[in-house]
mmCIF file of C-alpha atoms in Angstrom:
data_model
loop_
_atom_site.group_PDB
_atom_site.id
_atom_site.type_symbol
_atom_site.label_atom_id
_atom_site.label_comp_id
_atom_site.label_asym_id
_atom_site.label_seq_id
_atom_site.Cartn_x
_atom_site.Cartn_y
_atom_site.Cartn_z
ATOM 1 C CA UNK A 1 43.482 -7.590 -8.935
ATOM 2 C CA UNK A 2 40.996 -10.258 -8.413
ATOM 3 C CA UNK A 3 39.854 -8.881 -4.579
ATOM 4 C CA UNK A 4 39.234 -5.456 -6.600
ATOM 5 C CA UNK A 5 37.457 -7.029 -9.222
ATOM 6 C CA UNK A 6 35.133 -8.670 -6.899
ATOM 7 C CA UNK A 7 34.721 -5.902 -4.599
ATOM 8 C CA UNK A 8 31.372 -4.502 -6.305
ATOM 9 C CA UNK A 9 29.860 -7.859 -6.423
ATOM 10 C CA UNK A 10 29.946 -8.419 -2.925
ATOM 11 C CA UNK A 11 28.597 -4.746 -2.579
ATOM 12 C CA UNK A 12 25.834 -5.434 -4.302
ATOM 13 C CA UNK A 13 24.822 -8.608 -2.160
ATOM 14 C CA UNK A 14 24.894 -7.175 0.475
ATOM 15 C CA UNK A 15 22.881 -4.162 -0.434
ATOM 16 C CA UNK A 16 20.574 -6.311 -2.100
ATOM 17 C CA UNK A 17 20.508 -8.004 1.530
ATOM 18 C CA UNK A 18 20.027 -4.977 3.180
ATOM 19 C CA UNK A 19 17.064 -4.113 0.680
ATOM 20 C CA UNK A 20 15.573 -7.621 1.576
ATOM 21 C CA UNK A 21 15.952 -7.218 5.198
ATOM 22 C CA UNK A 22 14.070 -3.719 5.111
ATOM 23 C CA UNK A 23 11.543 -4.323 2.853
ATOM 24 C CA UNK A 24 11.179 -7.949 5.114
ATOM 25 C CA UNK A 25 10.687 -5.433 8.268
ATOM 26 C CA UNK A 26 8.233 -2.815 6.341
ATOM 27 C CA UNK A 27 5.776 -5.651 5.595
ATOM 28 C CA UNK A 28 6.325 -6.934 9.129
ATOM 29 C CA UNK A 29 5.010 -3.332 10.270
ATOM 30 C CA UNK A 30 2.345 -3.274 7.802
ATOM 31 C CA UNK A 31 0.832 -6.715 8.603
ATOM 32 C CA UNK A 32 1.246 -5.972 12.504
ATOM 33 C CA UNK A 33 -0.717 -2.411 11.700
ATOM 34 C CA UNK A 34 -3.848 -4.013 9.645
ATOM 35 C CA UNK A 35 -3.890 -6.674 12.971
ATOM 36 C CA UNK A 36 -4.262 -3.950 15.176
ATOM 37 C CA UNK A 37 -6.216 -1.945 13.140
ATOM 38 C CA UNK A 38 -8.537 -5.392 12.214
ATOM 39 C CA UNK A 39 -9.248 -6.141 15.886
ATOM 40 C CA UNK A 40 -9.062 -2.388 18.119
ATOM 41 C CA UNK A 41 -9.865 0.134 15.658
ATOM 42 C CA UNK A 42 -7.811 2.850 14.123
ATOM 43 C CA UNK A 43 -6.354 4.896 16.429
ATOM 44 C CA UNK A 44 -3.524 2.248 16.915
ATOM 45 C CA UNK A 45 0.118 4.286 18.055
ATOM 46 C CA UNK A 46 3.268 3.472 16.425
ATOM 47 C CA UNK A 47 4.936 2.311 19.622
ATOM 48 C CA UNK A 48 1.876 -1.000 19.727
ATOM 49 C CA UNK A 49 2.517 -1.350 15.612
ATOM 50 C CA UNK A 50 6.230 -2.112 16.663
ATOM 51 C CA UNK A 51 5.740 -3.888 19.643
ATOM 52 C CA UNK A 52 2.903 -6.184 17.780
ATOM 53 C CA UNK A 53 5.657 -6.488 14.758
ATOM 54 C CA UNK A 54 8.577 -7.841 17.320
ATOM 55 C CA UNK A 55 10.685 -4.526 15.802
ATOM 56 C CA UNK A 56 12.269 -1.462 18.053
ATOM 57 C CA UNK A 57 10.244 1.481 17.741
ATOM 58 C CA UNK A 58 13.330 4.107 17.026
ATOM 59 C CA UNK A 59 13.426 1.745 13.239
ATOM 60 C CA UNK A 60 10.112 2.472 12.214
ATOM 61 C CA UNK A 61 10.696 5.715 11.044
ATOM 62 C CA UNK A 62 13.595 4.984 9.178
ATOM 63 C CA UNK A 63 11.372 2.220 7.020
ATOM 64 C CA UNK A 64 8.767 4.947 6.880
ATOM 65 C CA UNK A 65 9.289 9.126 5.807
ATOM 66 C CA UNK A 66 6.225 9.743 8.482
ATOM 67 C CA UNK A 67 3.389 8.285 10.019
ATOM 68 C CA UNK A 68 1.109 9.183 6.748
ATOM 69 C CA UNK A 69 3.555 7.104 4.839
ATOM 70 C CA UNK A 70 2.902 4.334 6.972
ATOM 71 C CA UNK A 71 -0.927 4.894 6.941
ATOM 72 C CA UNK A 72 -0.860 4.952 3.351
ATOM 73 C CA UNK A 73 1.105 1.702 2.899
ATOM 74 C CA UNK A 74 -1.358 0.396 5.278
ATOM 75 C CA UNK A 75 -4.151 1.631 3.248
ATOM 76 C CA UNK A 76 -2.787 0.097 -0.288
ATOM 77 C CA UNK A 77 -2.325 -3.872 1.656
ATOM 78 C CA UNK A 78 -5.849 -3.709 2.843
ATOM 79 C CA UNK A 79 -6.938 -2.424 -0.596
ATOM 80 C CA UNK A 80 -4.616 -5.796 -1.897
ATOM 81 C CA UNK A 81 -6.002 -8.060 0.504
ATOM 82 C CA UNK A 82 -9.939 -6.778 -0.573
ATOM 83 C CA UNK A 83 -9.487 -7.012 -3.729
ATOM 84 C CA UNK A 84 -7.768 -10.387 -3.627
ATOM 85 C CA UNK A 85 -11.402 -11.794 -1.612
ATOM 86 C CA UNK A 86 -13.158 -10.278 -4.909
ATOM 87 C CA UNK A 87 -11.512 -11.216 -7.567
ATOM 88 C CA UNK A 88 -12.307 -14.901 -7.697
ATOM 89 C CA UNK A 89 -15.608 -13.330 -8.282
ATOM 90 C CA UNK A 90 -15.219 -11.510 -11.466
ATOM 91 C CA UNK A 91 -15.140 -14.878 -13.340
ATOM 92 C CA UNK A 92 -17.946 -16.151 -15.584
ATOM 93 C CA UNK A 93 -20.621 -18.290 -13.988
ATOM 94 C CA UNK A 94 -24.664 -19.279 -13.648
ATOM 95 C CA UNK A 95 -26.508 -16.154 -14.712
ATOM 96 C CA UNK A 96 -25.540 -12.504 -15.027
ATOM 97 C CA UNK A 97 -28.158 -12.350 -11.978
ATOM 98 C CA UNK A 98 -26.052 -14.410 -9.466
ATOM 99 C CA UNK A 99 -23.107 -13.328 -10.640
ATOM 100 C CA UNK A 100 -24.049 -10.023 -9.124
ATOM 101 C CA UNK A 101 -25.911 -11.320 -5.892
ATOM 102 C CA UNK A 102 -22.619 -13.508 -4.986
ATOM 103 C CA UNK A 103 -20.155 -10.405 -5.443
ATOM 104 C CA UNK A 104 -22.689 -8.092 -3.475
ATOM 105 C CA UNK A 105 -22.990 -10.687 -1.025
ATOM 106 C CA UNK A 106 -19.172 -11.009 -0.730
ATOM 107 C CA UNK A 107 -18.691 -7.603 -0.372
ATOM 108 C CA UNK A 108 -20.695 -7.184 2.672
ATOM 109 C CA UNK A 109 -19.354 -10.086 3.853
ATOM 110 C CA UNK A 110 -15.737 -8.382 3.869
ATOM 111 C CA UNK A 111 -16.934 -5.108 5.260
ATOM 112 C CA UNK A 112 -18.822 -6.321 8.234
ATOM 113 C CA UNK A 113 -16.397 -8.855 8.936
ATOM 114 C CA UNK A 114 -13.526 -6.451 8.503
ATOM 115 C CA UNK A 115 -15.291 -3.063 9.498
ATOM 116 C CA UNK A 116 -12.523 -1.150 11.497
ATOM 117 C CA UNK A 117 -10.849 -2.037 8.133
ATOM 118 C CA UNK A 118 -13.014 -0.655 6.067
ATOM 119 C CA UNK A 119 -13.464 2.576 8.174
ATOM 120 C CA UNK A 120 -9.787 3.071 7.910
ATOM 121 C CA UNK A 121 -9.233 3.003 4.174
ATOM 122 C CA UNK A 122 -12.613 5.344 4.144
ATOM 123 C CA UNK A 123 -11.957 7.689 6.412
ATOM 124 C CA UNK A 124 -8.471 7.229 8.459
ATOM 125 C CA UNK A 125 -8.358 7.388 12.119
ATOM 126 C CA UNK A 126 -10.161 10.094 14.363
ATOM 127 C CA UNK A 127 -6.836 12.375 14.623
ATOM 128 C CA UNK A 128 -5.364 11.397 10.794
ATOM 129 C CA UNK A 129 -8.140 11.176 7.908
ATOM 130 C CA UNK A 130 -7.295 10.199 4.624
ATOM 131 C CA UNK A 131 -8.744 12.583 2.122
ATOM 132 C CA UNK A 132 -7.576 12.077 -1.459
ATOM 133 C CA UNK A 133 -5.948 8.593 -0.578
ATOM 134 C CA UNK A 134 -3.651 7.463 -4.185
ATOM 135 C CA UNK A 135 -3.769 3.677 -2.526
ATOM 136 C CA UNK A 136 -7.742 3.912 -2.026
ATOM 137 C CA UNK A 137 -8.278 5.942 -5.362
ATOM 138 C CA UNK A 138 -5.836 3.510 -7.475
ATOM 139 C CA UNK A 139 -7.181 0.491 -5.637
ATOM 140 C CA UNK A 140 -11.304 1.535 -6.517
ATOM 141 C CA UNK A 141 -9.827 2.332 -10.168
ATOM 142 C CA UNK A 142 -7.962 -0.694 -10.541
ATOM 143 C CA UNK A 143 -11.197 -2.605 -9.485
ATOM 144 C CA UNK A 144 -13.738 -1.022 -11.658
ATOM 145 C CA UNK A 145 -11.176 -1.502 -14.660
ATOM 146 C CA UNK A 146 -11.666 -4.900 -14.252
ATOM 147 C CA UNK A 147 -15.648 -5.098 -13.990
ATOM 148 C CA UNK A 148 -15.096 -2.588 -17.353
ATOM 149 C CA UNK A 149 -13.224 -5.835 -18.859
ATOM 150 C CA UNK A 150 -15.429 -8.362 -17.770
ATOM 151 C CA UNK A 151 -18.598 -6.266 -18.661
ATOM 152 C CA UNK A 152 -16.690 -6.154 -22.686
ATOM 153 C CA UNK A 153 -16.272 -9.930 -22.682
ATOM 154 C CA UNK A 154 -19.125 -11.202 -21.226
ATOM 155 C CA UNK A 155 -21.821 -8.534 -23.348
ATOM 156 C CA UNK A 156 -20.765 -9.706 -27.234
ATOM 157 C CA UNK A 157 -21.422 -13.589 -25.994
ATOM 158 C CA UNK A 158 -24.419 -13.093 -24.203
ATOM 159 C CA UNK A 159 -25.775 -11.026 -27.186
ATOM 160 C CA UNK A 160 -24.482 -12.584 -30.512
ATOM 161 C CA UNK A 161 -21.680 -9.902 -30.848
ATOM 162 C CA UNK A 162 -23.563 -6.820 -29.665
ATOM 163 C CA UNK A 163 -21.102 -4.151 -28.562
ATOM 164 C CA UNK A 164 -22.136 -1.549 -25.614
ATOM 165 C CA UNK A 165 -21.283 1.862 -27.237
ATOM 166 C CA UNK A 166 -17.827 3.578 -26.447
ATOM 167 C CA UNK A 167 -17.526 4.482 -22.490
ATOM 168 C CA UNK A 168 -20.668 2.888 -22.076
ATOM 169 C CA UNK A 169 -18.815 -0.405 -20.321
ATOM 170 C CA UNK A 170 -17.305 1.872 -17.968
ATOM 171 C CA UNK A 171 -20.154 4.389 -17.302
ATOM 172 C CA UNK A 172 -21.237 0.862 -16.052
ATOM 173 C CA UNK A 173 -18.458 -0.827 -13.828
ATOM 174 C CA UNK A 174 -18.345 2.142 -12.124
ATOM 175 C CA UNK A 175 -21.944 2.839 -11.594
ATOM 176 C CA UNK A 176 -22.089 -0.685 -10.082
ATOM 177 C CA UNK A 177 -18.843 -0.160 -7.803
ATOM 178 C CA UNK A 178 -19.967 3.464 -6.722
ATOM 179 C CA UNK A 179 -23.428 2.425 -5.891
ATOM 180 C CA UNK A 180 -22.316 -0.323 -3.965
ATOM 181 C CA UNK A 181 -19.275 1.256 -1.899
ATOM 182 C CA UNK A 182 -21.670 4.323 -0.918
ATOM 183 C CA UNK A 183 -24.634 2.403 -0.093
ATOM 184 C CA UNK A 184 -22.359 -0.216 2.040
ATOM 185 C CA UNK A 185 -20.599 3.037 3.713
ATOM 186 C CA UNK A 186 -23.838 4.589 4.519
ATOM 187 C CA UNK A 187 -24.990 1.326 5.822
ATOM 188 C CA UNK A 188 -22.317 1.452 8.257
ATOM 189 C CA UNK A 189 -22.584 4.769 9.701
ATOM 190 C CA UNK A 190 -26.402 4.143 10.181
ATOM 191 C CA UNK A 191 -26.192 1.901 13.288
ATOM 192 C CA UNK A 192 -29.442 0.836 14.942
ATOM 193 C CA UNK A 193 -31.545 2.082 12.140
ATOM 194 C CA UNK A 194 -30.144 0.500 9.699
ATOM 195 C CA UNK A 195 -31.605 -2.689 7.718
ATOM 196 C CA UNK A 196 -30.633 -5.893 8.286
ATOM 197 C CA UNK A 197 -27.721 -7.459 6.062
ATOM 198 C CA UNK A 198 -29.450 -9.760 4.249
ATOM 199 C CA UNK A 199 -31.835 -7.139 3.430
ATOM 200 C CA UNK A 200 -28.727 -4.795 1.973
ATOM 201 C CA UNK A 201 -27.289 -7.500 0.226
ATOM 202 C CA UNK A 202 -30.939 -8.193 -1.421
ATOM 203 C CA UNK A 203 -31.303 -4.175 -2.198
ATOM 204 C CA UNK A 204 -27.861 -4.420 -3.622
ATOM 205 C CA UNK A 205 -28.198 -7.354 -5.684
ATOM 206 C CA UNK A 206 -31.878 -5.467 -7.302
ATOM 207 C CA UNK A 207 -30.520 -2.226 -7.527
ATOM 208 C CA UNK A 208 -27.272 -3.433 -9.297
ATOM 209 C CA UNK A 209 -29.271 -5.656 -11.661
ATOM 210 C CA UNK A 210 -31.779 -2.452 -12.418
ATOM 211 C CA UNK A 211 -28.670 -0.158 -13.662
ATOM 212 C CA UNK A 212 -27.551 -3.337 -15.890
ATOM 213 C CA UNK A 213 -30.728 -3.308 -17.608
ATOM 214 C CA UNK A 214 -30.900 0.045 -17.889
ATOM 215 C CA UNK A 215 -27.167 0.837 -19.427
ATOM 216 C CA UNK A 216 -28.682 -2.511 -21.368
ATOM 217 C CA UNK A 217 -31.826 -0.587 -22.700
ATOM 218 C CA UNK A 218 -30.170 2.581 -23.390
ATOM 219 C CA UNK A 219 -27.551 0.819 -25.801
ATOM 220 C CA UNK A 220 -30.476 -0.904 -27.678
ATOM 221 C CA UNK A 221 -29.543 -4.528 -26.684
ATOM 222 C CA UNK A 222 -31.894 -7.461 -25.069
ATOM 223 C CA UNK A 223 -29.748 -8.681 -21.769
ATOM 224 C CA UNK A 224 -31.700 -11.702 -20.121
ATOM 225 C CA UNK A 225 -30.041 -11.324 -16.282
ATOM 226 C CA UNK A 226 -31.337 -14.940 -15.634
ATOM 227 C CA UNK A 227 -29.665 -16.314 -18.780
ATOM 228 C CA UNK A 228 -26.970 -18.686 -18.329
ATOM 229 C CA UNK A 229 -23.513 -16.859 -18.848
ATOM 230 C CA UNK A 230 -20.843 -18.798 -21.372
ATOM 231 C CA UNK A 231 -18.164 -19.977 -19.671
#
């Protein structure tokens, strides 16, 4: 009576153990991937994914439905791991001014350090592109949500309680984040022509500023970029 009793606990460990153990190999895949990907570029084969991740190849698809499922997955850790480098930065400090110039500055930082990266979660690989990613989509989203909060908590104190006007906050955020991302894509694709990064970071830094003052203007509120932010 007892052995039958206990039979569906030790079921459940080990399934739970089994869950562990797969979900232990998946993210051994996916961090062996975004290596690969990080240092040789994007057309990386399943068989050098496994062999980098120490796991048979024949197992990979049994962690994975396809090879788009992996590639997504991919996608959504890189989007993590970028948006765990920027979120330190959406914190109060100095001016409204440098808060911007730090988080462009960042940002390029990332991409040029991480470009292959970056060119995957844009645009895929040269045989598999990503159109209408859910991981890059969510990811941008997710990040834009939170310049919307920060943009709603920082405006009132810098302005003795002035509110933006409904959607205004997020007409914002995303302005700012769409600007950026295009400009910083474009800026990749442009090769020898293109300016110099200090020079994008500085265009970045103005331009962002300019659409601040202008969402600013348009609400009917006085925003002093160079004033110093409450922390």
């Amino acid at each position: 009576m007892t052995q039958a009793l206990d039979a569906p606990t030790s079921a459940d460990g080990r399934d739970r153990r089994w869950d562990d153990h797969r979900q232990e190999r998946r993210a051994r895949l996916i961090s062996a991937a975004i290596t690969l990907i990080d240092r040789d570029g994007s057309d990386v084969g399943v068989a050098a994914i496994a062999a980098e991740a120490g796991i048979p190849r024949s197992v990979v698809y049994k962690l994975f439905r396809d090879r788009e499922d992996l590639d997504e997955q991919i996608r959504g850790q890189i989007i993590d791991e970028m948006t765990a480098a920027l979120a330190p930065l959406l914190v109060p400090r100095a001016t409204l001014r440098e808060m911007i110039r730090v988080a462009v500055t960042t940002y390029v930082g990332w991409v040029t350090a991480h470009a292959n990266l970056h060119r995957f979660i844009g645009s895929g690989s040269t045989t598999r592109p990503t159109p209408g990613s859910p991981a890059i989509t969510g990811g941008k989203t997710a990040f834009s949500q939170s310049v919307v909060a920060l943009v709603n908590a920082l405006i009132p104190q810098m302005t003795h309680g002035a509110k933006l006007p409904r959607g205004s906050a997020e007409n914002l955020a995303f302005a700012l984040t769409g600007i950026t991302d295009s400009v910083v894509n474009r800026w990749l694709l442009a090769g020898r022509s293109r300016s110099s990064k200090r020079d994008l970071c500085r265009f970045l830094t103005a331009a962002s500023c300019s659409v601040v003052e202008s969402a600013s203007t348009l609400a009917g509120i006085d925003i002093d970029l160079d004033a110093p932010v409450p922390l």
